[in-house]
Short mmCIF file of C-alpha atoms in Angstrom, two decimals:
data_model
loop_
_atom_site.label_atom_id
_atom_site.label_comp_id
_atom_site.label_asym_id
_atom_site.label_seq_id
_atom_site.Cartn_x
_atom_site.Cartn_y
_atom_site.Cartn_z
CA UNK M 167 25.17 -11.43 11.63
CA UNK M 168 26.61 -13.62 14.82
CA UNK M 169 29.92 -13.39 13.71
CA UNK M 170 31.14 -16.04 16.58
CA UNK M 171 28.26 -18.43 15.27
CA UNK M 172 28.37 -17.07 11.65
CA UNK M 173 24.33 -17.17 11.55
CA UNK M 174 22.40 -14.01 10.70
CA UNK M 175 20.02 -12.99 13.92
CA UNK M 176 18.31 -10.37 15.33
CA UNK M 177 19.31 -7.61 17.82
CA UNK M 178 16.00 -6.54 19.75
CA UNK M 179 15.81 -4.33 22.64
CA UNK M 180 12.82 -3.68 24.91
CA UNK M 181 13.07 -0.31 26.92
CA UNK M 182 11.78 0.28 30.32
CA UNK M 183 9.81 3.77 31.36
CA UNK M 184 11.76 4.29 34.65
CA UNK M 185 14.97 2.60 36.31
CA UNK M 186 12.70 2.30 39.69
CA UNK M 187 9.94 0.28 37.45
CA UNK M 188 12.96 -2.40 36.30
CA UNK M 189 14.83 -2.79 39.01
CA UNK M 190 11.12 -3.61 41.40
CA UNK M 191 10.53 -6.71 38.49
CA UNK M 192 14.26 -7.28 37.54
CA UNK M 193 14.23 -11.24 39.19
CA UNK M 194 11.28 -11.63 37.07
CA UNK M 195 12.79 -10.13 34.19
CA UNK M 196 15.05 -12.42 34.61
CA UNK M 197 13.50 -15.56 35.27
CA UNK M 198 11.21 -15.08 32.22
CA UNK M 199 14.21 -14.38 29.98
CA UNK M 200 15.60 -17.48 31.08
CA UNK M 201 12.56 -19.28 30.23
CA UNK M 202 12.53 -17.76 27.05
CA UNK M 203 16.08 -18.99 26.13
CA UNK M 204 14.89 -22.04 27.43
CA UNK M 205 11.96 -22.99 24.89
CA UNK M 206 12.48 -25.45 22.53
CA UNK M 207 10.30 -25.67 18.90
CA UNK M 208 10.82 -25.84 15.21
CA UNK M 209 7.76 -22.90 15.27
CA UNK M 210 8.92 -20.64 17.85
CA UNK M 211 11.91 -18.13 16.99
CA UNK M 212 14.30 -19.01 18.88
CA UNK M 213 15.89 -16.86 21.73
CA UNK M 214 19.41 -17.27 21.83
CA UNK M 215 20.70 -14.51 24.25
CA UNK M 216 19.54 -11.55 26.57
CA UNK M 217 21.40 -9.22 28.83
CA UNK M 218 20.16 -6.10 30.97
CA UNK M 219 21.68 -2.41 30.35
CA UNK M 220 20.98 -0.16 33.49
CA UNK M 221 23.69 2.24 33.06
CA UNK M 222 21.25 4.28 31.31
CA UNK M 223 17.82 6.19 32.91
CA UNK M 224 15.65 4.11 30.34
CA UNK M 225 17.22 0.48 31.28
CA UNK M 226 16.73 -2.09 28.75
CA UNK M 227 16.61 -5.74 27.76
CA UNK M 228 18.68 -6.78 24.90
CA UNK M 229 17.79 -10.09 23.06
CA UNK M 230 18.78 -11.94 20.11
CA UNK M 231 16.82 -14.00 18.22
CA UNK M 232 16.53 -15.94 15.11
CA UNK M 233 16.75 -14.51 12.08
CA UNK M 234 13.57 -15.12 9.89
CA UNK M 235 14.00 -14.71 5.92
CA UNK M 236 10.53 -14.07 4.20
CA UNK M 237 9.83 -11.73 7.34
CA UNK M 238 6.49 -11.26 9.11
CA UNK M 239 3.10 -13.12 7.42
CA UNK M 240 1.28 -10.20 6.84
CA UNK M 241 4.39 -8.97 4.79
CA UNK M 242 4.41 -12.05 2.71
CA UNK M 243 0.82 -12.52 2.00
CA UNK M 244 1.01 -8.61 0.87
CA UNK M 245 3.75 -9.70 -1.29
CA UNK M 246 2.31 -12.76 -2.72
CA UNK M 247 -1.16 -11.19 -3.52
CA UNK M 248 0.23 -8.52 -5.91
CA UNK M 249 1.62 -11.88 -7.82
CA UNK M 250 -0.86 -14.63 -6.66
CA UNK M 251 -4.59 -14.50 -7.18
CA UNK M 252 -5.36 -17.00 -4.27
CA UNK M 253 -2.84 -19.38 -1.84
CA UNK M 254 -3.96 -22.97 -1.93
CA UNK M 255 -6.00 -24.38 0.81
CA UNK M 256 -3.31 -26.52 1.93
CA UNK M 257 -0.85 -23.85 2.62
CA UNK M 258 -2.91 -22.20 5.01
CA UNK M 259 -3.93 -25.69 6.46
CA UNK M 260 0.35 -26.24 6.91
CA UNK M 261 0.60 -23.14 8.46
CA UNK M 262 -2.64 -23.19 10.65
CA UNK M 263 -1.46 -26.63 12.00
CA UNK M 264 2.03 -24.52 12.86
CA UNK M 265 0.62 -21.94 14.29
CA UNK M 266 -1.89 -24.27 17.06
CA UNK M 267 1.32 -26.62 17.13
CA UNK M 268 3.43 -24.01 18.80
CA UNK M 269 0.74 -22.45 21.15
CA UNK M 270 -0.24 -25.75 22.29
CA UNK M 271 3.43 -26.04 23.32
CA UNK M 272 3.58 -22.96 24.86
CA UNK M 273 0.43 -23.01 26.57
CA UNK M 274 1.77 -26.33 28.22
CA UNK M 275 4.99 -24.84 29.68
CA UNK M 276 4.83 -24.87 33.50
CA UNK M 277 3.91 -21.85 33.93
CA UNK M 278 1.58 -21.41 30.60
CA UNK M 279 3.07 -18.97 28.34
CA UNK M 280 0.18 -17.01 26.96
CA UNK M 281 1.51 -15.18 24.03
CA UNK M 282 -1.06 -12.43 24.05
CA UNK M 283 -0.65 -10.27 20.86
CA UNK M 284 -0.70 -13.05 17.99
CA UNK M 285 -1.26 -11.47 14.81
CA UNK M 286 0.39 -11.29 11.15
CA UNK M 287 3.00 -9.02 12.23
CA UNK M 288 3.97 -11.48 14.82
CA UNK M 289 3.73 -14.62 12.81
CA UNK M 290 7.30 -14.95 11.01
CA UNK M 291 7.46 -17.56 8.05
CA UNK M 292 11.26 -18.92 6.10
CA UNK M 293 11.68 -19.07 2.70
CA UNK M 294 11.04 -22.94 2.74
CA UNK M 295 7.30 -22.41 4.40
CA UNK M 296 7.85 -22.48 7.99
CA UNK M 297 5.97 -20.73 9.94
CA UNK M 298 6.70 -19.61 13.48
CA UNK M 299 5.62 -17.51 16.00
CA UNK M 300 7.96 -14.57 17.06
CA UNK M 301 7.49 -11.99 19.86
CA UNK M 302 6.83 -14.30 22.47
CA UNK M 303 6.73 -11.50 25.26
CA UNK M 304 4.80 -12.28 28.65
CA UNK M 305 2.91 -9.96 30.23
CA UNK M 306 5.69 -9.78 33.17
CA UNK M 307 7.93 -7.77 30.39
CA UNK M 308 5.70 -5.86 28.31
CA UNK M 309 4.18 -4.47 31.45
CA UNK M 310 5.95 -1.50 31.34
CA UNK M 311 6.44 -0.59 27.64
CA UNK M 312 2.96 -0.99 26.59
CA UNK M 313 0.95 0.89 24.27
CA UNK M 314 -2.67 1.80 22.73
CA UNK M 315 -1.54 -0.92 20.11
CA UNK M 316 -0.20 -3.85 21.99
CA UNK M 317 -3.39 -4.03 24.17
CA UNK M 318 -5.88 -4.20 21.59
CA UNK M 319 -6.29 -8.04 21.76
CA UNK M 320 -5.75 -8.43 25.54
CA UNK M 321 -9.70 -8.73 25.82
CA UNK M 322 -9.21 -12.49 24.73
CA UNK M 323 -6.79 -13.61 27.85
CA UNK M 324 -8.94 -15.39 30.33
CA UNK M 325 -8.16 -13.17 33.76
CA UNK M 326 -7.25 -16.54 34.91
CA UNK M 327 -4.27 -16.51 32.88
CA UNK M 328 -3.27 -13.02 31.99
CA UNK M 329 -3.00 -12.15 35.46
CA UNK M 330 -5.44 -9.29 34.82
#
C-alpha cells in the first residue's frame, strides 16, 4: 500500500550481478526507467517510481508499479477452469484486442519497446476484465540478470530490434 497516495502497488526490485556491470550501463538504466515512468496506456501497468541502491555489492533497481487484482492470466484461467468448463469467445477476443492494443503502442514508442518475454505470467488482468501487460523490461535492463528461463522466447526478436 502507497500510503502517501493510499493506492495498493507493487514493490519490485531487479538485482544486478556485479557493481562494475551497473555502474558501465547506469545512464541507460536510467534513461530506460525514465521511459518506463513515462508510458502512458489503460493496458500497460503502470510504472510509477524507480530509484537505484548501490550501497550494496549486488546494486539494484527498485520500482513500483500498479497493483493488479485477479493477478497474472495464467493464474486466472487456472482458477476459472476448475469452475468454468470453457470462457466465451468474446472474452478472449476483448482480451486479444488488449493485448495487440498495447504492443502496438509500445512498438511505436521512439525507440520501439520490444517487450520480449510476453507470456501468461506476464499478462496481468483486474477484477473488471482488463487486461494489461506487466513486466515491460528492455533488453538494456534484463541484460544482466538473465536466466535459462527469461531467454526462452528471445528467438522471436528480429536482430534488427533486439539488438542481438
Amino acid at each position: 500500500m502507497d500510503t502517501e497516495e493510499g493506492v495498493e502497488v507493487v514493490w519490485n526490485e531487479v538485482q544486478f550481478s556485479e557493481r562494475k556491470n551497473f555502474k558501465a550501463q547506469e545512464d541507460k538504466i536510467r534513461s530506460v526507467f525514465e521511459n518506463l515512468t513515462q508510458l502512458e496506456h489503460p493496458n500497460i501497468v503502470k510504472f510509477h517510481r524507480y530509484w537505484t541502491d548501490t550501497h550494496n555489492d549486488k546494486p539494484r533497481v527498485i520500482f513500483i508499479t500498479e497493483y493488479m487484482s485477479s493477478g497474472p492470466l495464467k493464474q486466472f484461467l487456472k482458477r476459472t477452469k476448475r469452475n468454468v468448463k470453457r470462457l466465451p469467445l468474446q472474452a478472449w477476443r476483448r482480451w486479444c484486442t488488449q493485448i495487440l492494443s498495447a504492443l502496438s503502442y509500445l512498438h511505436s514508442c521512439s525507440p520501439p519497446i520490444i517487450h520480449g518475454y510476453l507470456t501468461c505470467d506476464t499478462i496481468f488482468i483486474q477484477h473488471n476484465g482488463l487486461v494489461k501487460i506487466g513486466s515491460v523490461a528492455p533488453d538494456s535492463i534484463s541484460h544482466h540478470v538473465k536466466t535459462c528461463d527469461n531467454m526462452k522466447n528471445m528467438h522471436f526478436v528480429a536482430p534488427e530490434y533486439g539488438g542481438k
